[in-house]
PDB file of C-alpha atoms in Angstrom:
ATOM      1  CA  MET A   1     169.703 -26.087 -18.478  1.00 50.00           C
ATOM      2  CA  THR A   2     167.782 -28.154 -15.934  1.00 61.00           C
ATOM      3  CA  ASP A   3     169.560 -29.840 -13.069  1.00 59.00           C
ATOM      4  CA  PRO A   4     169.193 -33.605 -12.885  1.00 76.00           C
ATOM      5  CA  LEU A   5     167.582 -35.148  -9.834  1.00 79.00           C
ATOM      6  CA  PRO A   6     169.838 -35.055  -6.815  1.00 88.00           C
ATOM      7  CA  ARG A   7     171.302 -38.463  -6.041  1.00 91.00           C
ATOM      8  CA  LEU A   8     173.033 -40.123  -3.085  1.00 93.00           C
ATOM      9  CA  ARG A   9     174.843 -43.437  -2.640  1.00 95.00           C
ATOM     10  CA  ILE A  10     172.490 -46.176  -1.413  1.00 96.00           C
ATOM     11  CA  ASP A  11     174.709 -47.181   1.516  1.00 95.00           C
ATOM     12  CA  LYS A  12     175.002 -43.587   2.654  1.00 96.00           C
ATOM     13  CA  TRP A  13     171.243 -43.004   2.398  1.00 96.00           C
ATOM     14  CA  LEU A  14     170.430 -46.156   4.397  1.00 96.00           C
ATOM     15  CA  TRP A  15     172.859 -44.980   7.065  1.00 96.00           C
ATOM     16  CA  HIS A  16     171.489 -41.394   7.074  1.00 96.00           C
ATOM     17  CA  ALA A  17     167.939 -42.741   7.417  1.00 96.00           C
ATOM     18  CA  ARG A  18     169.102 -44.823  10.413  1.00 96.00           C
ATOM     19  CA  PHE A  19     168.184 -48.239   9.040  1.00 95.00           C
ATOM     20  CA  PHE A  20     171.698 -49.498   9.796  1.00 95.00           C
ATOM     21  CA  LYS A  21     173.993 -48.572  12.645  1.00 95.00           C
ATOM     22  CA  THR A  22     177.103 -48.164  10.506  1.00 95.00           C
ATOM     23  CA  ARG A  23     177.689 -47.285   6.893  1.00 95.00           C
ATOM     24  CA  SER A  24     179.864 -50.371   6.436  1.00 95.00           C
ATOM     25  CA  LEU A  25     176.983 -52.576   7.614  1.00 95.00           C
ATOM     26  CA  ALA A  26     174.677 -50.895   5.097  1.00 94.00           C
ATOM     27  CA  ALA A  27     177.295 -51.427   2.384  1.00 95.00           C
ATOM     28  CA  ARG A  28     177.590 -55.111   3.320  1.00 95.00           C
ATOM     29  CA  VAL A  29     173.823 -55.641   2.994  1.00 94.00           C
ATOM     30  CA  VAL A  30     173.875 -53.965  -0.425  1.00 95.00           C
ATOM     31  CA  SER A  31     176.930 -55.974  -1.563  1.00 94.00           C
ATOM     32  CA  ASP A  32     175.280 -59.226  -0.484  1.00 92.00           C
ATOM     33  CA  GLY A  33     172.410 -58.431  -2.860  1.00 89.00           C
ATOM     34  CA  GLY A  34     169.855 -57.795  -0.145  1.00 89.00           C
ATOM     35  CA  VAL A  35     168.662 -54.392  -1.374  1.00 95.00           C
ATOM     36  CA  ARG A  36     166.326 -53.739  -4.285  1.00 96.00           C
ATOM     37  CA  ILE A  37     165.831 -50.323  -5.849  1.00 95.00           C
ATOM     38  CA  ASP A  38     162.488 -50.112  -7.665  1.00 94.00           C
ATOM     39  CA  GLY A  39     162.473 -53.910  -7.914  1.00 92.00           C
ATOM     40  CA  ASP A  40     165.991 -54.219  -9.358  1.00 94.00           C
ATOM     41  CA  ARG A  41     168.739 -55.752  -7.229  1.00 94.00           C
ATOM     42  CA  ALA A  42     171.388 -53.259  -6.141  1.00 93.00           C
ATOM     43  CA  SER A  43     174.777 -54.793  -6.860  1.00 88.00           C
ATOM     44  CA  LYS A  44     177.127 -52.152  -5.436  1.00 94.00           C
ATOM     45  CA  PRO A  45     176.979 -49.765  -2.482  1.00 94.00           C
ATOM     46  CA  SER A  46     177.927 -46.968  -4.874  1.00 94.00           C
ATOM     47  CA  GLN A  47     174.608 -47.193  -6.704  1.00 94.00           C
ATOM     48  CA  THR A  48     172.615 -44.014  -6.263  1.00 94.00           C
ATOM     49  CA  VAL A  49     169.059 -43.294  -5.209  1.00 95.00           C
ATOM     50  CA  SER A  50     166.918 -40.242  -5.703  1.00 94.00           C
ATOM     51  CA  PRO A  51     163.596 -39.124  -4.220  1.00 94.00           C
ATOM     52  CA  GLY A  52     160.757 -41.303  -5.451  1.00 94.00           C
ATOM     53  CA  ALA A  53     162.721 -44.568  -5.450  1.00 95.00           C
ATOM     54  CA  VAL A  54     161.237 -47.545  -3.586  1.00 96.00           C
ATOM     55  CA  LEU A  55     163.714 -49.655  -1.610  1.00 96.00           C
ATOM     56  CA  THR A  56     163.182 -53.195  -0.342  1.00 95.00           C
ATOM     57  CA  PHE A  57     165.719 -54.649   2.076  1.00 94.00           C
ATOM     58  CA  PRO A  58     166.031 -56.951   5.095  1.00 92.00           C
ATOM     59  CA  GLN A  59     166.438 -55.410   8.515  1.00 88.00           C
ATOM     60  CA  GLY A  60     166.809 -58.001  11.224  1.00 84.00           C
ATOM     61  CA  ARG A  61     163.999 -60.513  10.765  1.00 82.00           C
ATOM     62  CA  ARG A  62     161.776 -58.069   8.845  1.00 87.00           C
ATOM     63  CA  ILE A  63     161.631 -57.084   5.197  1.00 91.00           C
ATOM     64  CA  ARG A  64     161.344 -53.305   4.953  1.00 93.00           C
ATOM     65  CA  VAL A  65     159.735 -51.450   2.058  1.00 96.00           C
ATOM     66  CA  VAL A  66     160.364 -47.691   2.044  1.00 96.00           C
ATOM     67  CA  ALA A  67     159.964 -44.893  -0.463  1.00 97.00           C
ATOM     68  CA  VAL A  68     162.734 -42.301  -0.561  1.00 96.00           C
ATOM     69  CA  VAL A  69     161.203 -38.879   0.129  1.00 96.00           C
ATOM     70  CA  ALA A  70     164.360 -36.809   0.593  1.00 94.00           C
ATOM     71  CA  LEU A  71     168.129 -37.134   0.665  1.00 93.00           C
ATOM     72  CA  GLY A  72     169.836 -36.371   3.930  1.00 88.00           C
ATOM     73  CA  THR A  73     172.887 -34.203   4.339  1.00 91.00           C
ATOM     74  CA  ARG A  74     173.893 -35.782   7.635  1.00 93.00           C
ATOM     75  CA  ARG A  75     173.054 -38.610  10.015  1.00 93.00           C
ATOM     76  CA  GLY A  76     170.893 -36.603  12.358  1.00 91.00           C
ATOM     77  CA  PRO A  77     168.461 -37.511  15.131  1.00 95.00           C
ATOM     78  CA  ALA A  78     165.749 -40.120  14.611  1.00 94.00           C
ATOM     79  CA  GLU A  79     163.062 -37.454  14.089  1.00 95.00           C
ATOM     80  CA  GLU A  80     165.091 -35.948  11.248  1.00 95.00           C
ATOM     81  CA  ALA A  81     165.829 -39.374   9.756  1.00 95.00           C
ATOM     82  CA  ALA A  82     162.114 -40.268   9.730  1.00 95.00           C
ATOM     83  CA  THR A  83     161.466 -37.372   7.328  1.00 95.00           C
ATOM     84  CA  LEU A  84     163.704 -38.987   4.698  1.00 95.00           C
ATOM     85  CA  TYR A  85     161.363 -41.872   3.897  1.00 96.00           C
ATOM     86  CA  ASP A  86     157.778 -43.097   3.736  1.00 96.00           C
ATOM     87  CA  ASP A  87     157.454 -46.523   5.364  1.00 94.00           C
ATOM     88  CA  ARG A  88     155.393 -48.886   3.185  1.00 94.00           C
ATOM     89  CA  THR A  89     156.259 -52.047   5.095  1.00 91.00           C
ATOM     90  CA  PRO A  90     153.138 -54.212   5.441  1.00 89.00           C
ATOM     91  CA  PRO A  91     152.125 -54.770   9.061  1.00 88.00           C
ATOM     92  CA  SER A  92     153.538 -57.936  10.549  1.00 83.00           C
ATOM     93  CA  GLN A  93     151.267 -60.799  11.459  1.00 78.00           C
ATOM     94  CA  PRO A  94     150.491 -60.917  15.170  1.00 79.00           C
ATOM     95  CA  VAL A  95     152.006 -63.812  17.054  1.00 75.00           C
ATOM     96  CA  PRO A  96     149.246 -66.116  18.283  1.00 76.00           C
ATOM     97  CA  PRO A  97     149.089 -66.399  22.042  1.00 81.00           C
ATOM     98  CA  ARG A  98     150.378 -69.581  23.613  1.00 78.00           C
ATOM     99  CA  VAL A  99     147.651 -72.008  24.582  1.00 82.00           C
ATOM    100  CA  GLY A 100     148.348 -73.813  27.812  1.00 83.00           C
ATOM    101  CA  PRO A 101     151.517 -73.981  29.859  1.00 86.00           C
ATOM    102  CA  ARG A 102     155.021 -74.188  28.488  1.00 85.00           C
ATOM    103  CA  PRO A 103     156.009 -77.750  27.473  1.00 85.00           C
ATOM    104  CA  THR A 104     158.175 -79.634  29.929  1.00 91.00           C
ATOM    105  CA  GLY A 105     161.275 -81.631  29.070  1.00 92.00           C
ATOM    106  CA  ARG A 106     159.201 -84.798  29.222  1.00 93.00           C
ATOM    107  CA  ASP A 107     156.710 -83.319  26.729  1.00 90.00           C
ATOM    108  CA  ARG A 108     159.568 -82.338  24.421  1.00 88.00           C
ATOM    109  CA  ARG A 109     161.060 -85.837  24.488  1.00 90.00           C
ATOM    110  CA  ARG A 110     157.675 -87.392  23.692  1.00 90.00           C
ATOM    111  CA  LEU A 111     157.141 -84.962  20.815  1.00 87.00           C
ATOM    112  CA  THR A 112     160.627 -85.654  19.472  1.00 87.00           C
ATOM    113  CA  ALA A 113     159.957 -89.400  19.624  1.00 89.00           C
ATOM    114  CA  LEU A 114     156.708 -88.932  17.676  1.00 88.00           C
ATOM    115  CA  LYS A 115     158.318 -86.744  15.002  1.00 84.00           C
ATOM    116  CA  GLY A 116     161.414 -88.901  14.689  1.00 78.00           C
ATOM    117  CA  ASP A 117     164.557 -87.063  15.727  1.00 60.00           C
ATOM    118  CA  PRO A 118     166.922 -86.510  12.763  1.00 61.00           C
ATOM    119  CA  GLU A 119     169.900 -87.215  15.027  1.00 63.00           C
ATOM    120  CA  ASP A 120     168.654 -90.776  15.490  1.00 55.00           C
ATOM    121  CA  LEU A 121     168.807 -91.430  11.728  1.00 45.00           C
TER     122      LEU A 121
END
């Protein structure tokens, strides 16, 4: 009889791989519907993942795309956690450099007057 693929809870794997500081924070992101497993929305933190699955989830202001390579047995050091996944996140767009000096308060007021401040409506 062949053993099925090993599986691990999604919240536990995200915590083991050090994407979230606490397991409860990882569970909250999953519960809020922010995690996709192979394109399907994960509805519960108890859903399981196995090697080969592709996860898409928000982390801060970035959207991360990672492929599960291995399941961890513990939350180890960062070097160990990096072996659990293959990062497929597209590179972020570089922030264009600022042209000229920083706007002054007077500049901001003039710009607000041109745009029409919503508070004045």
